[in-house]
Amino acid sequence: MSAPLSPLPDSVAIAVRNVSKEFRRYSVRNQSVKAALFRGSRGTYEDNWVLDDVSLDIPTGSTFGLIGSNGSGKSTLLKCMARILKPNKGSITVNGRLSALIELGAGFHPELSGRENVYLNGAVLGLRRKEIDQRFDRIIDFAGRQVAQAIDQPIKTYSSGMYVRLGFSIAVNVEPEVLLVDEVLAVGDEEFQRRCYQRFEEFSADGRTVVLVSHGLSSVAAMCDQVAWLEGGKLLHVGQPQQVVDAYLTTLDFGRSASVAVSASPGVRLSNIAIEGSQRRNTVTEVGEQVAQLRTGETARLRMSYETDQPHDLPVFAFSIHTLDGTLAANPCTIGVAGPARIETQGTVELEVPSLMLVPGAYTLGAAVFDSSGEHAIDRKLRLVRFEVTGEGQSETRGITALGGHWHGPLFDRP
Ligand SMILES: Nc1ncnc2c1ncn2[C@@H]1O[C@H](COP(=O)(O)OP(=O)(O)OP(=O)(O)O)[C@@H](O)[C@H]1O
Ligand SMILES: [Mg+2]
């Protein structure tokens, strides 16, 4: 497969060296079997480098995150690590027994029962029958009651959640030294996800290595020791999780998803979207961007400017606040409020929030303008501005909203 390699030091679990992977994209005409036969292997195609000279050391015992937008090459890199795909250039060396959970149901045989698939999978991962026998109950137990009940049914009758549960349960219970997981957790329910994360923690406490591909940026930032960011097949950043996640979010905001005009009626453009607390504090991030800092409960002003070439009657303006993992935290709009009857040329819209009741954390702000129905966006800028909420002495730190209530009771009666 690859050139002979010098052995890895124990401190490195996976060494990725100058890995490039191309998929040939054949032009439509040459996709037919007939054309391929006539042309032999010389059909016309475009080279499509999905991984481009990626080098990376994943430290032994670390939980390592891989982020990047759709199609950036994350799954391809993971498949190369798992030897499901072979890089065109470069090499990957893995220290220790590896198990991977990469595609939903990959490695399962649809006609076989859950039980038979456990044995099949275990064998593929290098376990003897006896070793699988010993682990069987643990596997089924972790997968949950639903899977246990269906264990003798053909696996093609399983729901996606059941697939993932069984697949994950096999992958973690064969005691791999290196575990690769690609996003699949999103399919499980919340309780299962929580158990999986707990399992990752046990894994790293045991000194095992986990590589995790995910779009759940706050979990990545919280769980991983290091994060790598792939874009267009290139490795852009490797480093401290929050810094890499922040850098990634910045391009998300100012790049591709920055402006989506969805309406047939042209002409309103939003700009200068901002949030400001009454104390106007800023920080500067690693990538040199200014980030507004507010405090839980502080008065906040949200602002946007608009510019239009033609008048619009009864436009609806809205702000959106998202957590870093993409949950919509708030979405105030001018429906039901005395918004402008008509806008012409340009202006600004401001929302004063008397008390910003977000728990401490990082958020993004976006803005949108809709037509009078409130259904068709004329311009929308999602997750454009990042801001931080701090809350020294703030007792509410979890969830999204701080309720800011007052506790009462006989034992609370201090003045
Ligand atoms: N088997 C394949 N044949 C041809 N092209 C492929 C193949 N697998 C992936 N690609 C292409 O490679 C690129 C990277 O795909 P990959 O699945 O690695 O992205 P990803 O980062 O995992 O994306 P996502 O976040 O959507 O899961 C995409 O442009 C995809 O279309
Ligand atoms: Mg993928």
CSV table of C-alpha atoms and ligand atoms in Angstrom, one decimal:
chain,number,residue,atom,x,y,z
A,1,MET,CA,0.0,0.0,0.0
A,2,SER,CA,2.4,2.6,1.1
A,3,ALA,CA,6.2,2.9,1.4
A,4,PRO,CA,7.8,1.2,4.3
A,5,LEU,CA,7.7,3.4,7.3
A,6,SER,CA,9.8,3.9,10.4
A,7,PRO,CA,7.9,2.8,13.5
A,8,LEU,CA,5.9,5.5,15.3
A,9,PRO,CA,7.0,6.7,18.7
A,10,ASP,CA,4.5,5.6,21.4
A,11,SER,CA,3.4,9.2,21.9
A,12,VAL,CA,1.8,9.2,18.4
A,13,ALA,CA,-1.3,7.2,17.7
A,14,ILE,CA,-1.9,8.1,14.1
A,15,ALA,CA,0.7,9.8,11.8
A,16,VAL,CA,-0.7,11.2,8.6
A,17,ARG,CA,2.1,12.2,6.2
A,18,ASN,CA,1.5,14.2,3.1
A,19,VAL,CA,-1.8,12.5,2.3
A,20,SER,CA,-3.6,13.4,-0.9
A,21,LYS,CA,-6.6,11.6,-2.2
A,22,GLU,CA,-8.3,12.2,-5.5
A,23,PHE,CA,-11.6,11.0,-6.8
A,24,ARG,CA,-12.0,11.2,-10.5
A,25,ARG,CA,-15.1,13.0,-11.6
A,26,TYR,CA,-16.0,11.6,-15.0
A,27,SER,CA,-17.9,13.7,-17.4
A,28,VAL,CA,-21.5,12.7,-17.9
A,29,ARG,CA,-21.0,11.2,-21.4
A,30,ASN,CA,-18.4,8.8,-20.2
A,31,GLN,CA,-20.4,7.4,-17.3
A,32,SER,CA,-22.1,4.7,-19.3
A,33,VAL,CA,-20.6,1.2,-19.3
A,34,LYS,CA,-20.6,1.2,-23.1
A,35,ALA,CA,-18.6,4.4,-23.3
A,36,ALA,CA,-16.2,3.2,-20.7
A,37,LEU,CA,-15.7,-0.1,-22.6
A,38,PHE,CA,-15.0,1.8,-25.8
A,39,ARG,CA,-12.7,4.2,-24.3
A,40,GLY,CA,-11.0,1.8,-22.0
A,41,SER,CA,-9.6,3.6,-19.1
A,42,ARG,CA,-9.0,6.8,-21.0
A,43,GLY,CA,-12.4,8.5,-20.5
A,44,THR,CA,-12.4,12.2,-19.8
A,45,TYR,CA,-12.4,13.1,-16.2
A,46,GLU,CA,-11.5,16.0,-13.9
A,47,ASP,CA,-9.0,15.5,-11.1
A,48,ASN,CA,-10.7,16.3,-7.9
A,49,TRP,CA,-8.3,16.4,-5.0
A,50,VAL,CA,-10.4,15.8,-2.0
A,51,LEU,CA,-7.4,15.7,0.4
A,52,ASP,CA,-4.5,17.8,-0.5
A,53,ASP,CA,-1.2,17.2,1.2
A,54,VAL,CA,-2.5,16.6,4.7
A,55,SER,CA,0.0,16.0,7.5
A,56,LEU,CA,-1.0,15.5,11.0
A,57,ASP,CA,0.1,13.7,14.2
A,58,ILE,CA,-2.6,12.5,16.5
A,59,PRO,CA,-1.2,12.1,20.0
A,60,THR,CA,-1.8,8.9,21.8
A,61,GLY,CA,-4.5,9.1,24.4
A,62,SER,CA,-5.9,12.3,23.0
A,63,THR,CA,-9.5,13.1,21.9
A,64,PHE,CA,-9.0,14.7,18.6
A,65,GLY,CA,-11.7,16.6,16.7
A,66,LEU,CA,-12.0,17.1,13.0
A,67,ILE,CA,-14.1,19.9,11.8
A,68,GLY,CA,-14.9,21.7,8.5
A,69,SER,CA,-17.8,22.4,6.2
A,70,ASN,CA,-19.7,19.8,4.2
A,71,GLY,CA,-17.5,18.1,1.6
A,72,SER,CA,-14.3,19.4,3.1
A,73,GLY,CA,-12.8,15.9,3.3
A,74,LYS,CA,-13.3,14.9,6.9
A,75,SER,CA,-14.9,11.5,6.2
A,76,THR,CA,-12.4,10.8,3.4
A,77,LEU,CA,-9.6,11.4,5.8
A,78,LEU,CA,-11.2,9.2,8.4
A,79,LYS,CA,-11.7,6.4,5.9
A,80,CYS,CA,-8.0,6.7,4.9
A,81,MET,CA,-7.1,6.3,8.5
A,82,ALA,CA,-9.3,3.2,8.8
A,83,ARG,CA,-7.8,1.8,5.5
A,84,ILE,CA,-11.2,1.8,3.9
A,85,LEU,CA,-9.8,4.1,1.3
A,86,LYS,CA,-6.2,4.3,0.0
A,87,PRO,CA,-4.6,7.7,-0.4
A,88,ASN,CA,-3.1,8.4,-3.8
A,89,LYS,CA,-0.1,10.0,-2.2
A,90,GLY,CA,1.4,10.0,1.2
A,91,SER,CA,1.0,7.5,4.0
A,92,ILE,CA,-0.9,6.9,7.3
A,93,THR,CA,0.5,4.9,10.2
A,94,VAL,CA,-1.6,3.7,13.1
A,95,ASN,CA,-0.3,2.6,16.4
A,96,GLY,CA,-2.6,0.0,17.9
A,97,ARG,CA,-5.8,-1.8,17.2
A,98,LEU,CA,-8.3,0.5,15.5
A,99,SER,CA,-12.0,0.3,15.3
A,100,ALA,CA,-14.1,2.7,13.3
A,101,LEU,CA,-17.6,3.9,13.2
A,102,ILE,CA,-17.8,5.8,10.0
A,103,GLU,CA,-20.9,5.1,8.0
A,104,LEU,CA,-24.3,4.3,9.1
A,105,GLY,CA,-24.6,0.5,9.0
A,106,ALA,CA,-21.2,0.1,7.2
A,107,GLY,CA,-19.9,-3.3,8.0
A,108,PHE,CA,-23.4,-4.7,8.7
A,109,HIS,CA,-24.9,-7.4,6.5
A,110,PRO,CA,-28.6,-6.5,6.0
A,111,GLU,CA,-29.9,-10.0,5.7
A,112,LEU,CA,-28.1,-11.3,8.8
A,113,SER,CA,-29.5,-10.9,12.3
A,114,GLY,CA,-28.1,-8.4,14.8
A,115,ARG,CA,-26.5,-11.3,16.7
A,116,GLU,CA,-24.8,-12.7,13.5
A,117,ASN,CA,-23.6,-9.2,12.7
A,118,VAL,CA,-22.0,-8.8,16.1
A,119,TYR,CA,-19.9,-11.9,15.4
A,120,LEU,CA,-19.2,-10.9,11.8
A,121,ASN,CA,-18.1,-7.4,12.9
A,122,GLY,CA,-16.0,-8.7,15.8
A,123,ALA,CA,-14.3,-11.1,13.4
A,124,VAL,CA,-13.5,-8.2,11.1
A,125,LEU,CA,-12.0,-6.3,14.0
A,126,GLY,CA,-9.8,-9.3,14.7
A,127,LEU,CA,-11.6,-10.9,17.7
A,128,ARG,CA,-11.9,-14.7,18.1
A,129,ARG,CA,-15.3,-16.2,18.6
A,130,LYS,CA,-14.6,-16.8,22.3
A,131,GLU,CA,-13.6,-13.2,22.8
A,132,ILE,CA,-16.8,-12.1,21.2
A,133,ASP,CA,-18.8,-14.5,23.4
A,134,GLN,CA,-17.2,-12.8,26.4
A,135,ARG,CA,-18.2,-9.4,25.2
A,136,PHE,CA,-21.6,-10.2,23.7
A,137,ASP,CA,-23.7,-9.3,26.7
A,138,ARG,CA,-21.9,-6.1,27.3
A,139,ILE,CA,-22.4,-5.1,23.6
A,140,ILE,CA,-26.1,-5.8,23.7
A,141,ASP,CA,-26.5,-4.1,27.1
A,142,PHE,CA,-24.8,-0.9,25.9
A,143,ALA,CA,-26.9,-0.9,22.7
A,144,GLY,CA,-30.1,-0.8,24.7
A,145,ARG,CA,-33.4,-2.6,25.2
A,146,GLN,CA,-34.8,-2.0,21.7
A,147,VAL,CA,-31.7,-3.6,20.1
A,148,ALA,CA,-31.7,-6.4,22.6
A,149,GLN,CA,-35.3,-7.3,21.7
A,150,ALA,CA,-34.5,-7.3,18.0
A,151,ILE,CA,-31.2,-9.1,18.2
A,152,ASP,CA,-32.4,-12.1,16.3
A,153,GLN,CA,-34.2,-10.1,13.6
A,154,PRO,CA,-32.5,-9.3,10.3
A,155,ILE,CA,-30.6,-6.1,10.7
A,156,LYS,CA,-32.4,-4.5,7.6
A,157,THR,CA,-35.4,-4.2,9.9
A,158,TYR,CA,-33.6,-1.9,12.3
A,159,SER,CA,-34.2,1.8,12.6
A,160,SER,CA,-31.2,4.2,11.9
A,161,GLY,CA,-31.0,4.8,15.6
A,162,MET,CA,-30.8,1.0,16.3
A,163,TYR,CA,-28.1,0.6,13.6
A,164,VAL,CA,-26.0,3.3,15.3
A,165,ARG,CA,-26.5,2.0,18.7
A,166,LEU,CA,-25.4,-1.5,17.8
A,167,GLY,CA,-22.5,-0.3,15.6
A,168,PHE,CA,-21.2,2.0,18.3
A,169,SER,CA,-21.6,-0.6,20.9
A,170,ILE,CA,-19.5,-3.1,19.0
A,171,ALA,CA,-16.9,-0.4,18.2
A,172,VAL,CA,-16.4,0.6,21.8
A,173,ASN,CA,-16.7,-2.8,23.4
A,174,VAL,CA,-14.0,-4.5,21.3
A,175,GLU,CA,-11.6,-2.4,23.3
A,176,PRO,CA,-9.8,-0.7,20.5
A,177,GLU,CA,-6.8,1.5,21.2
A,178,VAL,CA,-7.8,3.9,18.6
A,179,LEU,CA,-11.5,4.7,17.9
A,180,LEU,CA,-12.6,6.7,14.8
A,181,VAL,CA,-16.1,8.1,15.0
A,182,ASP,CA,-17.8,10.1,12.2
A,183,GLU,CA,-20.7,12.2,13.2
A,184,VAL,CA,-23.0,9.1,13.5
A,185,LEU,CA,-23.9,10.0,17.1
A,186,ALA,CA,-26.2,12.7,15.8
A,187,VAL,CA,-28.6,9.8,14.9
A,188,GLY,CA,-28.9,8.5,18.4
A,189,ASP,CA,-31.3,10.0,20.9
A,190,GLU,CA,-30.1,12.3,23.7
A,191,GLU,CA,-29.7,9.7,26.3
A,192,PHE,CA,-27.6,7.5,24.0
A,193,GLN,CA,-25.5,10.5,22.9
A,194,ARG,CA,-24.8,11.2,26.6
A,195,ARG,CA,-23.7,7.7,27.2
A,196,CYS,CA,-21.4,7.8,24.1
A,197,TYR,CA,-19.7,11.0,25.3
A,198,GLN,CA,-19.3,9.4,28.7
A,199,ARG,CA,-17.7,6.4,27.0
A,200,PHE,CA,-15.3,8.7,25.2
A,201,GLU,CA,-14.3,10.2,28.5
A,202,GLU,CA,-13.6,6.8,29.9
A,203,PHE,CA,-11.7,6.0,26.8
A,204,SER,CA,-9.4,8.9,27.1
A,205,ALA,CA,-9.0,8.3,30.9
A,206,ASP,CA,-7.8,4.8,29.8
A,207,GLY,CA,-5.2,6.4,27.6
A,208,ARG,CA,-7.0,5.4,24.4
A,209,THR,CA,-7.2,7.7,21.4
A,210,VAL,CA,-10.5,9.0,19.9
A,211,VAL,CA,-10.8,10.8,16.6
A,212,LEU,CA,-14.2,12.5,16.3
A,213,VAL,CA,-15.6,14.1,13.2
A,214,SER,CA,-18.5,16.4,14.1
A,215,HIS,CA,-20.5,19.5,13.2
A,216,GLY,CA,-21.4,19.9,16.9
A,217,LEU,CA,-18.9,22.6,17.5
A,218,SER,CA,-19.6,23.2,21.2
A,219,SER,CA,-19.2,19.5,22.0
A,220,VAL,CA,-16.0,19.4,19.9
A,221,ALA,CA,-14.7,22.4,21.8
A,222,ALA,CA,-15.6,20.9,25.1
A,223,MET,CA,-14.5,17.3,24.6
A,224,CYS,CA,-11.4,17.4,22.5
A,225,ASP,CA,-7.8,18.0,23.4
A,226,GLN,CA,-7.0,19.2,20.0
A,227,VAL,CA,-9.0,20.1,16.9
A,228,ALA,CA,-8.0,20.1,13.2
A,229,TRP,CA,-9.9,22.1,10.6
A,230,LEU,CA,-10.1,20.9,7.0
A,231,GLU,CA,-11.3,23.0,4.2
A,232,GLY,CA,-11.4,22.0,0.6
A,233,GLY,CA,-9.1,19.0,1.4
A,234,LYS,CA,-6.5,21.2,3.0
A,235,LEU,CA,-5.6,21.3,6.6
A,236,LEU,CA,-6.0,25.0,7.7
A,237,HIS,CA,-5.5,24.8,11.5
A,238,VAL,CA,-4.6,22.4,14.2
A,239,GLY,CA,-4.6,23.4,17.7
A,240,GLN,CA,-6.4,24.4,20.9
A,241,PRO,CA,-10.1,23.4,20.3
A,242,GLN,CA,-11.8,26.8,21.1
A,243,GLN,CA,-9.4,28.7,19.0
A,244,VAL,CA,-9.8,26.5,16.0
A,245,VAL,CA,-13.6,26.4,16.4
A,246,ASP,CA,-13.6,30.2,16.6
A,247,ALA,CA,-11.5,30.6,13.5
A,248,TYR,CA,-13.8,28.2,11.6
A,249,LEU,CA,-16.9,30.1,12.7
A,250,THR,CA,-15.4,33.3,11.5
A,251,THR,CA,-15.2,32.0,7.9
A,252,LEU,CA,-18.6,30.4,8.2
A,253,ASP,CA,-20.0,33.8,9.0
A,254,PHE,CA,-18.2,35.9,6.5
A,255,GLY,CA,-17.8,33.3,3.8
A,256,ARG,CA,-20.2,31.1,2.1
A,257,SER,CA,-23.3,31.4,4.3
A,258,ALA,CA,-22.9,35.1,4.7
A,259,SER,CA,-25.8,36.2,2.5
A,260,VAL,CA,-28.6,34.3,1.1
A,261,ALA,CA,-31.1,36.2,-0.9
A,262,VAL,CA,-34.2,34.1,-1.2
A,263,SER,CA,-36.9,36.3,-2.5
A,264,ALA,CA,-37.9,37.3,-6.0
A,265,SER,CA,-38.2,40.9,-4.9
A,266,PRO,CA,-34.7,42.2,-5.1
A,267,GLY,CA,-32.9,45.0,-3.5
A,268,VAL,CA,-32.7,45.1,0.3
A,269,ARG,CA,-29.2,44.6,1.5
A,270,LEU,CA,-28.3,44.3,5.2
A,271,SER,CA,-25.0,45.4,6.7
A,272,ASN,CA,-23.4,46.6,9.9
A,273,ILE,CA,-25.0,44.0,12.0
A,274,ALA,CA,-23.9,44.5,15.5
A,275,ILE,CA,-24.6,43.8,19.2
A,276,GLU,CA,-23.4,46.1,21.9
A,277,GLY,CA,-23.8,46.0,25.7
A,278,SER,CA,-24.3,49.1,27.8
A,279,GLN,CA,-20.7,48.8,28.9
A,280,ARG,CA,-19.3,48.4,25.4
A,281,ARG,CA,-16.6,45.9,26.2
A,282,ASN,CA,-14.6,44.1,23.4
A,283,THR,CA,-12.1,41.3,23.2
A,284,VAL,CA,-9.8,40.4,20.3
A,285,THR,CA,-9.7,36.8,19.3
A,286,GLU,CA,-6.8,34.8,18.1
A,287,VAL,CA,-7.7,35.6,14.5
A,288,GLY,CA,-7.7,39.3,15.2
A,289,GLU,CA,-11.4,39.7,15.2
A,290,GLN,CA,-13.2,42.1,17.6
A,291,VAL,CA,-15.8,40.3,19.7
A,292,ALA,CA,-18.4,42.2,21.7
A,293,GLN,CA,-18.6,41.1,25.4
A,294,LEU,CA,-21.7,41.4,27.3
A,295,ARG,CA,-22.8,40.3,30.7
A,296,THR,CA,-25.8,38.2,31.5
A,297,GLY,CA,-28.6,40.6,32.4
A,298,GLU,CA,-26.9,43.6,30.8
A,299,THR,CA,-28.9,45.9,28.5
A,300,ALA,CA,-28.0,45.1,24.9
A,301,ARG,CA,-28.5,46.9,21.6
A,302,LEU,CA,-28.8,44.9,18.4
A,303,ARG,CA,-28.5,46.9,15.2
A,304,MET,CA,-28.6,46.4,11.5
A,305,SER,CA,-28.4,48.8,8.5
A,306,TYR,CA,-30.3,48.3,5.3
A,307,GLU,CA,-30.0,49.8,1.9
A,308,THR,CA,-32.6,49.4,-0.9
A,309,ASP,CA,-33.0,50.5,-4.5
A,310,GLN,CA,-36.8,50.5,-4.4
A,311,PRO,CA,-39.5,51.0,-1.7
A,312,HIS,CA,-40.7,48.1,0.3
A,313,ASP,CA,-44.0,48.2,2.2
A,314,LEU,CA,-44.3,46.6,5.6
A,315,PRO,CA,-41.0,44.9,5.7
A,316,VAL,CA,-40.4,42.5,8.6
A,317,PHE,CA,-37.0,42.7,10.4
A,318,ALA,CA,-35.6,40.0,12.5
A,319,PHE,CA,-32.5,39.2,14.5
A,320,SER,CA,-31.3,35.7,15.3
A,321,ILE,CA,-29.0,34.5,18.0
A,322,HIS,CA,-27.5,31.1,17.8
A,323,THR,CA,-25.3,29.1,20.1
A,324,LEU,CA,-22.0,27.9,18.6
A,325,ASP,CA,-23.5,24.4,17.9
A,326,GLY,CA,-26.2,26.0,15.9
A,327,THR,CA,-29.2,26.0,18.3
A,328,LEU,CA,-31.4,29.0,17.8
A,329,ALA,CA,-31.4,30.8,21.1
A,330,ALA,CA,-33.6,33.7,20.2
A,331,ASN,CA,-35.3,35.1,17.1
A,332,PRO,CA,-37.0,38.5,17.8
A,333,CYS,CA,-38.8,40.1,14.9
A,334,THR,CA,-41.0,43.1,14.1
A,335,ILE,CA,-44.2,41.1,13.5
A,336,GLY,CA,-46.8,42.3,15.9
A,337,VAL,CA,-44.7,45.4,16.6
A,338,ALA,CA,-45.2,48.8,15.1
A,339,GLY,CA,-42.4,48.2,12.5
A,340,PRO,CA,-41.8,50.6,9.6
A,341,ALA,CA,-44.7,51.0,7.1
A,342,ARG,CA,-42.4,51.5,4.2
A,343,ILE,CA,-38.6,51.6,3.7
A,344,GLU,CA,-36.9,53.6,1.0
A,345,THR,CA,-33.2,54.1,0.3
A,346,GLN,CA,-31.4,53.3,3.6
A,347,GLY,CA,-31.7,53.3,7.3
A,348,THR,CA,-31.0,51.5,10.5
A,349,VAL,CA,-33.1,49.3,12.7
A,350,GLU,CA,-32.3,48.8,16.4
A,351,LEU,CA,-33.6,46.4,19.0
A,352,GLU,CA,-33.1,47.3,22.6
A,353,VAL,CA,-33.1,44.3,25.0
A,354,PRO,CA,-33.5,45.6,28.5
A,355,SER,CA,-31.9,42.5,30.0
A,356,LEU,CA,-30.0,40.0,27.9
A,357,MET,CA,-30.8,36.8,29.7
A,358,LEU,CA,-28.4,34.4,28.0
A,359,VAL,CA,-26.2,32.2,30.1
A,360,PRO,CA,-22.5,32.8,29.8
A,361,GLY,CA,-21.0,31.4,26.6
A,362,ALA,CA,-20.3,32.3,23.0
A,363,TYR,CA,-23.1,33.1,20.5
A,364,THR,CA,-23.6,34.4,17.0
A,365,LEU,CA,-25.9,37.1,15.8
A,366,GLY,CA,-27.5,37.3,12.4
A,367,ALA,CA,-30.2,39.5,10.9
A,368,ALA,CA,-32.9,39.2,8.2
A,369,VAL,CA,-35.4,41.3,6.4
A,370,PHE,CA,-38.6,39.6,5.1
A,371,ASP,CA,-41.4,40.8,2.9
A,372,SER,CA,-44.7,41.8,4.5
A,373,SER,CA,-45.9,38.2,4.9
A,374,GLY,CA,-42.9,37.5,7.0
A,375,GLU,CA,-42.3,34.4,5.1
A,376,HIS,CA,-40.0,35.3,2.3
A,377,ALA,CA,-36.6,36.5,3.2
A,378,ILE,CA,-35.3,39.4,1.1
A,379,ASP,CA,-31.9,39.3,2.6
A,380,ARG,CA,-30.6,37.1,5.4
A,381,LYS,CA,-27.2,37.1,7.1
A,382,LEU,CA,-26.9,34.1,9.4
A,383,ARG,CA,-24.4,33.8,12.2
A,384,LEU,CA,-22.6,36.9,11.0
A,385,VAL,CA,-21.2,38.3,14.2
A,386,ARG,CA,-19.8,36.4,17.1
A,387,PHE,CA,-20.3,37.8,20.7
A,388,GLU,CA,-19.6,36.5,24.2
A,389,VAL,CA,-21.7,36.6,27.3
A,390,THR,CA,-19.9,36.5,30.6
A,391,GLY,CA,-21.4,36.2,34.0
A,392,GLU,CA,-19.1,36.4,36.9
A,393,GLY,CA,-21.0,35.4,40.0
A,394,GLN,CA,-23.8,34.3,37.7
A,395,SER,CA,-25.5,31.2,39.2
A,396,GLU,CA,-27.1,30.1,36.0
A,397,THR,CA,-24.5,28.7,33.6
A,398,ARG,CA,-26.2,25.9,31.8
A,399,GLY,CA,-28.9,25.7,29.1
A,400,ILE,CA,-29.4,28.8,27.0
A,401,THR,CA,-31.6,31.1,29.0
A,402,ALA,CA,-30.9,32.6,32.4
A,403,LEU,CA,-34.3,33.0,34.1
A,404,GLY,CA,-32.9,35.4,36.7
A,405,GLY,CA,-35.6,34.5,39.2
A,406,HIS,CA,-35.7,35.1,43.0
A,407,TRP,CA,-35.6,32.2,45.4
A,408,HIS,CA,-38.0,32.2,48.3
A,409,GLY,CA,-38.6,30.0,51.3
A,410,PRO,CA,-38.1,30.0,55.1
A,411,LEU,CA,-34.4,29.4,54.7
A,412,PHE,CA,-33.9,32.1,52.1
A,413,ASP,CA,-35.1,34.9,54.3
A,414,ARG,CA,-31.9,36.8,54.5
A,415,PRO,CA,-32.3,40.5,53.9
B,1,LIG,N1,-16.5,7.8,-3.3
B,1,LIG,C1,-16.4,9.0,-3.8
B,1,LIG,N2,-16.3,9.3,-5.1
B,1,LIG,C2,-16.2,10.5,-5.6
B,1,LIG,N3,-16.2,11.6,-4.8
B,1,LIG,C3,-16.3,11.4,-3.5
B,1,LIG,C4,-16.4,10.1,-2.9
B,1,LIG,N4,-16.5,10.3,-1.5
B,1,LIG,C5,-16.4,11.6,-1.3
B,1,LIG,N5,-16.3,12.3,-2.5
B,1,LIG,C6,-16.2,13.7,-2.6
B,1,LIG,O1,-15.1,14.1,-1.7
B,1,LIG,C7,-15.4,15.4,-1.1
B,1,LIG,C8,-15.2,15.2,0.4
B,1,LIG,O2,-16.1,14.4,0.9
B,1,LIG,P1,-16.2,13.9,2.4
B,1,LIG,O3,-17.3,12.9,2.5
B,1,LIG,O4,-14.8,13.5,2.9
B,1,LIG,O5,-16.6,15.3,3.1
B,1,LIG,P2,-17.0,15.6,4.6
B,1,LIG,O6,-16.0,16.6,5.1
B,1,LIG,O7,-17.1,14.3,5.4
B,1,LIG,O8,-18.4,16.2,4.5
B,1,LIG,P3,-19.7,16.2,5.4
B,1,LIG,O9,-19.5,17.2,6.5
B,1,LIG,O10,-20.8,16.5,4.5
B,1,LIG,O11,-19.8,14.8,6.0
B,1,LIG,C9,-16.8,15.8,-1.6
B,1,LIG,O12,-16.6,16.7,-2.6
B,1,LIG,C10,-17.4,14.5,-2.0
B,1,LIG,O13,-18.3,14.7,-3.1
B,2,MG,MG,-18.6,13.3,6.3
